[in-house]
Short mmCIF file of C-alpha atoms in Angstrom, two decimals:
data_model
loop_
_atom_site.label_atom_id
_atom_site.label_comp_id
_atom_site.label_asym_id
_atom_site.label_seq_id
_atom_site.Cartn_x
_atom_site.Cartn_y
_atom_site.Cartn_z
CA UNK A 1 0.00 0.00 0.00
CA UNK A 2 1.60 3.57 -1.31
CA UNK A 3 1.25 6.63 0.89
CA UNK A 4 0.73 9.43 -0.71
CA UNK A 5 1.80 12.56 0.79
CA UNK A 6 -0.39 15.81 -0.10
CA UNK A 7 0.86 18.92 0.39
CA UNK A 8 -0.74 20.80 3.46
CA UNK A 9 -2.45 23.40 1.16
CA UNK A 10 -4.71 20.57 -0.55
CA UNK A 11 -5.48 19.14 2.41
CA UNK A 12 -9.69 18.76 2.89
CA UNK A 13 -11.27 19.95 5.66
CA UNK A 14 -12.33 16.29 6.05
CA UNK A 15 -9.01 14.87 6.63
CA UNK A 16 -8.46 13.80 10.20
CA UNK A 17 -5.63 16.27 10.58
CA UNK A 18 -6.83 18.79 9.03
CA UNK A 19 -10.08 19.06 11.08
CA UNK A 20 -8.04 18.95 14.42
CA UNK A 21 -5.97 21.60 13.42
CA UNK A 22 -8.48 23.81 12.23
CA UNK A 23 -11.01 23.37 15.02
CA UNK A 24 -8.36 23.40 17.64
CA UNK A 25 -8.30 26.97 17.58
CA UNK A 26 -11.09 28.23 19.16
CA UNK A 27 -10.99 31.70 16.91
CA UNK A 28 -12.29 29.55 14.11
CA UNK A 29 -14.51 26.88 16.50
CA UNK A 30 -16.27 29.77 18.38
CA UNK A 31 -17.94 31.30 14.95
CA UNK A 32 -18.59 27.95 13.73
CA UNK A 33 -20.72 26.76 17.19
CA UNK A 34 -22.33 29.90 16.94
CA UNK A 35 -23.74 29.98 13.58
CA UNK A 36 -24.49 26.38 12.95
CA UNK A 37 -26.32 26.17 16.34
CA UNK A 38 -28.02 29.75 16.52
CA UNK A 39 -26.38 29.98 20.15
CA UNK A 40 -23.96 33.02 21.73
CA UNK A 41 -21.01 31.89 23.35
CA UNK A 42 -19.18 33.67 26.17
CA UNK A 43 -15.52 32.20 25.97
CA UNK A 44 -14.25 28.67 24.98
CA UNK A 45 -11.21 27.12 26.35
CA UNK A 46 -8.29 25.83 24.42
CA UNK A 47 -9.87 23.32 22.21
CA UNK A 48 -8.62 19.78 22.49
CA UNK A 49 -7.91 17.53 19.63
CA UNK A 50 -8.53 13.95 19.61
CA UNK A 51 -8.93 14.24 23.26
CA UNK A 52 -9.46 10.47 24.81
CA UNK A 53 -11.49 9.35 27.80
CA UNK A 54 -10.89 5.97 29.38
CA UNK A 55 -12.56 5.03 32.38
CA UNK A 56 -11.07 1.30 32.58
CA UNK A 57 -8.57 -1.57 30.79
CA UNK A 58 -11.65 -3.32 30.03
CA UNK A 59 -14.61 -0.95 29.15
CA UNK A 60 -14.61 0.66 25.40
CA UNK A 61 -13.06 3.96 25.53
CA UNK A 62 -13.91 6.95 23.25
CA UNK A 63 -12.07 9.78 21.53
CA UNK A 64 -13.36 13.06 20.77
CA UNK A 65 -12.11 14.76 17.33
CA UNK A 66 -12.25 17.75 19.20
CA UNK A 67 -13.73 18.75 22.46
CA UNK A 68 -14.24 22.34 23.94
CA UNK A 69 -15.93 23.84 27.03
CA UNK A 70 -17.29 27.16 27.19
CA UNK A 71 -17.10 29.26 29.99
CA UNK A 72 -18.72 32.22 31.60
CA UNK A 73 -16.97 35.43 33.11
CA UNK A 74 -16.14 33.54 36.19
CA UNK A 75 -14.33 31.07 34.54
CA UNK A 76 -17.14 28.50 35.25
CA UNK A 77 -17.92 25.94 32.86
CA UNK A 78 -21.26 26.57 31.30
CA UNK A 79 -21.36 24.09 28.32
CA UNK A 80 -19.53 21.52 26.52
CA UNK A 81 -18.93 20.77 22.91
CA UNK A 82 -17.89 17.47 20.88
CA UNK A 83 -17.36 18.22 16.99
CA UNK A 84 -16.82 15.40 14.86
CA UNK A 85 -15.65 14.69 11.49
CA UNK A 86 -17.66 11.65 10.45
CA UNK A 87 -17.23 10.78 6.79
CA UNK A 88 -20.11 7.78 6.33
CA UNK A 89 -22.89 6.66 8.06
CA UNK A 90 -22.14 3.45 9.54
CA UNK A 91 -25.58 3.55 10.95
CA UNK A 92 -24.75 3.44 14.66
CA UNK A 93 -24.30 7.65 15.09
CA UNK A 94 -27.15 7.55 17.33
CA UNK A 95 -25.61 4.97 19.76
CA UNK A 96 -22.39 6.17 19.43
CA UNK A 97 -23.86 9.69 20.32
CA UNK A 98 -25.07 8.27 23.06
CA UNK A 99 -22.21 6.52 24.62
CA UNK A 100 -19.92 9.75 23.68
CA UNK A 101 -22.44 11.55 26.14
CA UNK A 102 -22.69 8.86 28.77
CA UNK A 103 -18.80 8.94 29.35
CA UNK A 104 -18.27 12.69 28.86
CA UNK A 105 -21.04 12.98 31.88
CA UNK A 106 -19.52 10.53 33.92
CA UNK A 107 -16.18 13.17 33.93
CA UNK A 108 -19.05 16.20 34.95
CA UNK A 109 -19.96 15.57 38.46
CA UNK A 110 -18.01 15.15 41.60
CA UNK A 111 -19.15 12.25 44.03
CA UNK A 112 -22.04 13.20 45.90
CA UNK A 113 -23.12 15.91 43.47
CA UNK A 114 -26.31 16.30 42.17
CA UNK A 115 -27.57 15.78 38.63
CA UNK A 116 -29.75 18.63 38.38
CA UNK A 117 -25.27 20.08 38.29
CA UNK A 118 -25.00 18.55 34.75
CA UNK A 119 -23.66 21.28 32.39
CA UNK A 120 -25.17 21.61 28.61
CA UNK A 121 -23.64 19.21 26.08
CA UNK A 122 -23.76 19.07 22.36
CA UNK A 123 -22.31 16.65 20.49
CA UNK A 124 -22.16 16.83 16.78
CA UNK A 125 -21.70 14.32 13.84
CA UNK A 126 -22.24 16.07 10.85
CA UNK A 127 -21.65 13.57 7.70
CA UNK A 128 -23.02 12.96 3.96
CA UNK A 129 -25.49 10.75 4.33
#
């Protein structure tokens, strides 16, 4: 199998790469989470690309293409974000969704917290379908 290298001004917005490095700076993700989801944003964080979450050796972990938190003028978090580059629908985006949520709100609350403390999360998969 031949790699072939491509130089990094033809690179798609849709290669792996390429996406992290773009959305990893939160000049360029803060625009884009406001316009496609019609919401104002106070301040994100440092993005993080291909962030990973494992809670255990021998439970499924996941890895974010790029994650980001928002917060508010006290430097609280307010929301969370999950952008992902998903080329095909392998039919299991809503179950993946799912689990993606499930483990980033088991990192949100601190024993003995309450659940009514669980901070906004949107997770998105956009794709050709």
């Amino acid at each position: 199998m031949e790699n072939k290298r491509i130089p990094f001004e033809q690179l798609p917005i849709t290669d792996r790469f390429m996406f992290a490095m773009v959305f990893s700076h939160k000049e360029i993700a803060k625009p884009f989470l406001e316009a496609v989801l019609g919401i104002k944003i106070h301040e994100l964080r440092d993005p993080e690309p291909e962030k990973t979450v494992e809670v255990s050796p021998f439970y499924k972990g996941i890895r974010y293409d790029v994650f980001v938190k928002e917060t508010g003028p006290g430097g609280e978090i307010l929301r969370s974000f999950d952008i992902e580059m998903q080329m095909e629908d392998t039919k299991e985006i809503p179950k993946r969704t799912r689990y993606y949520q499930a483990m980033c709100d088991s990192e949100s609350l601190n024993k003995g917290e309450v659940y009514y403390n669980l901070k906004e999360l949107y997770i998105m998969f956009p794709h050709r379908g």
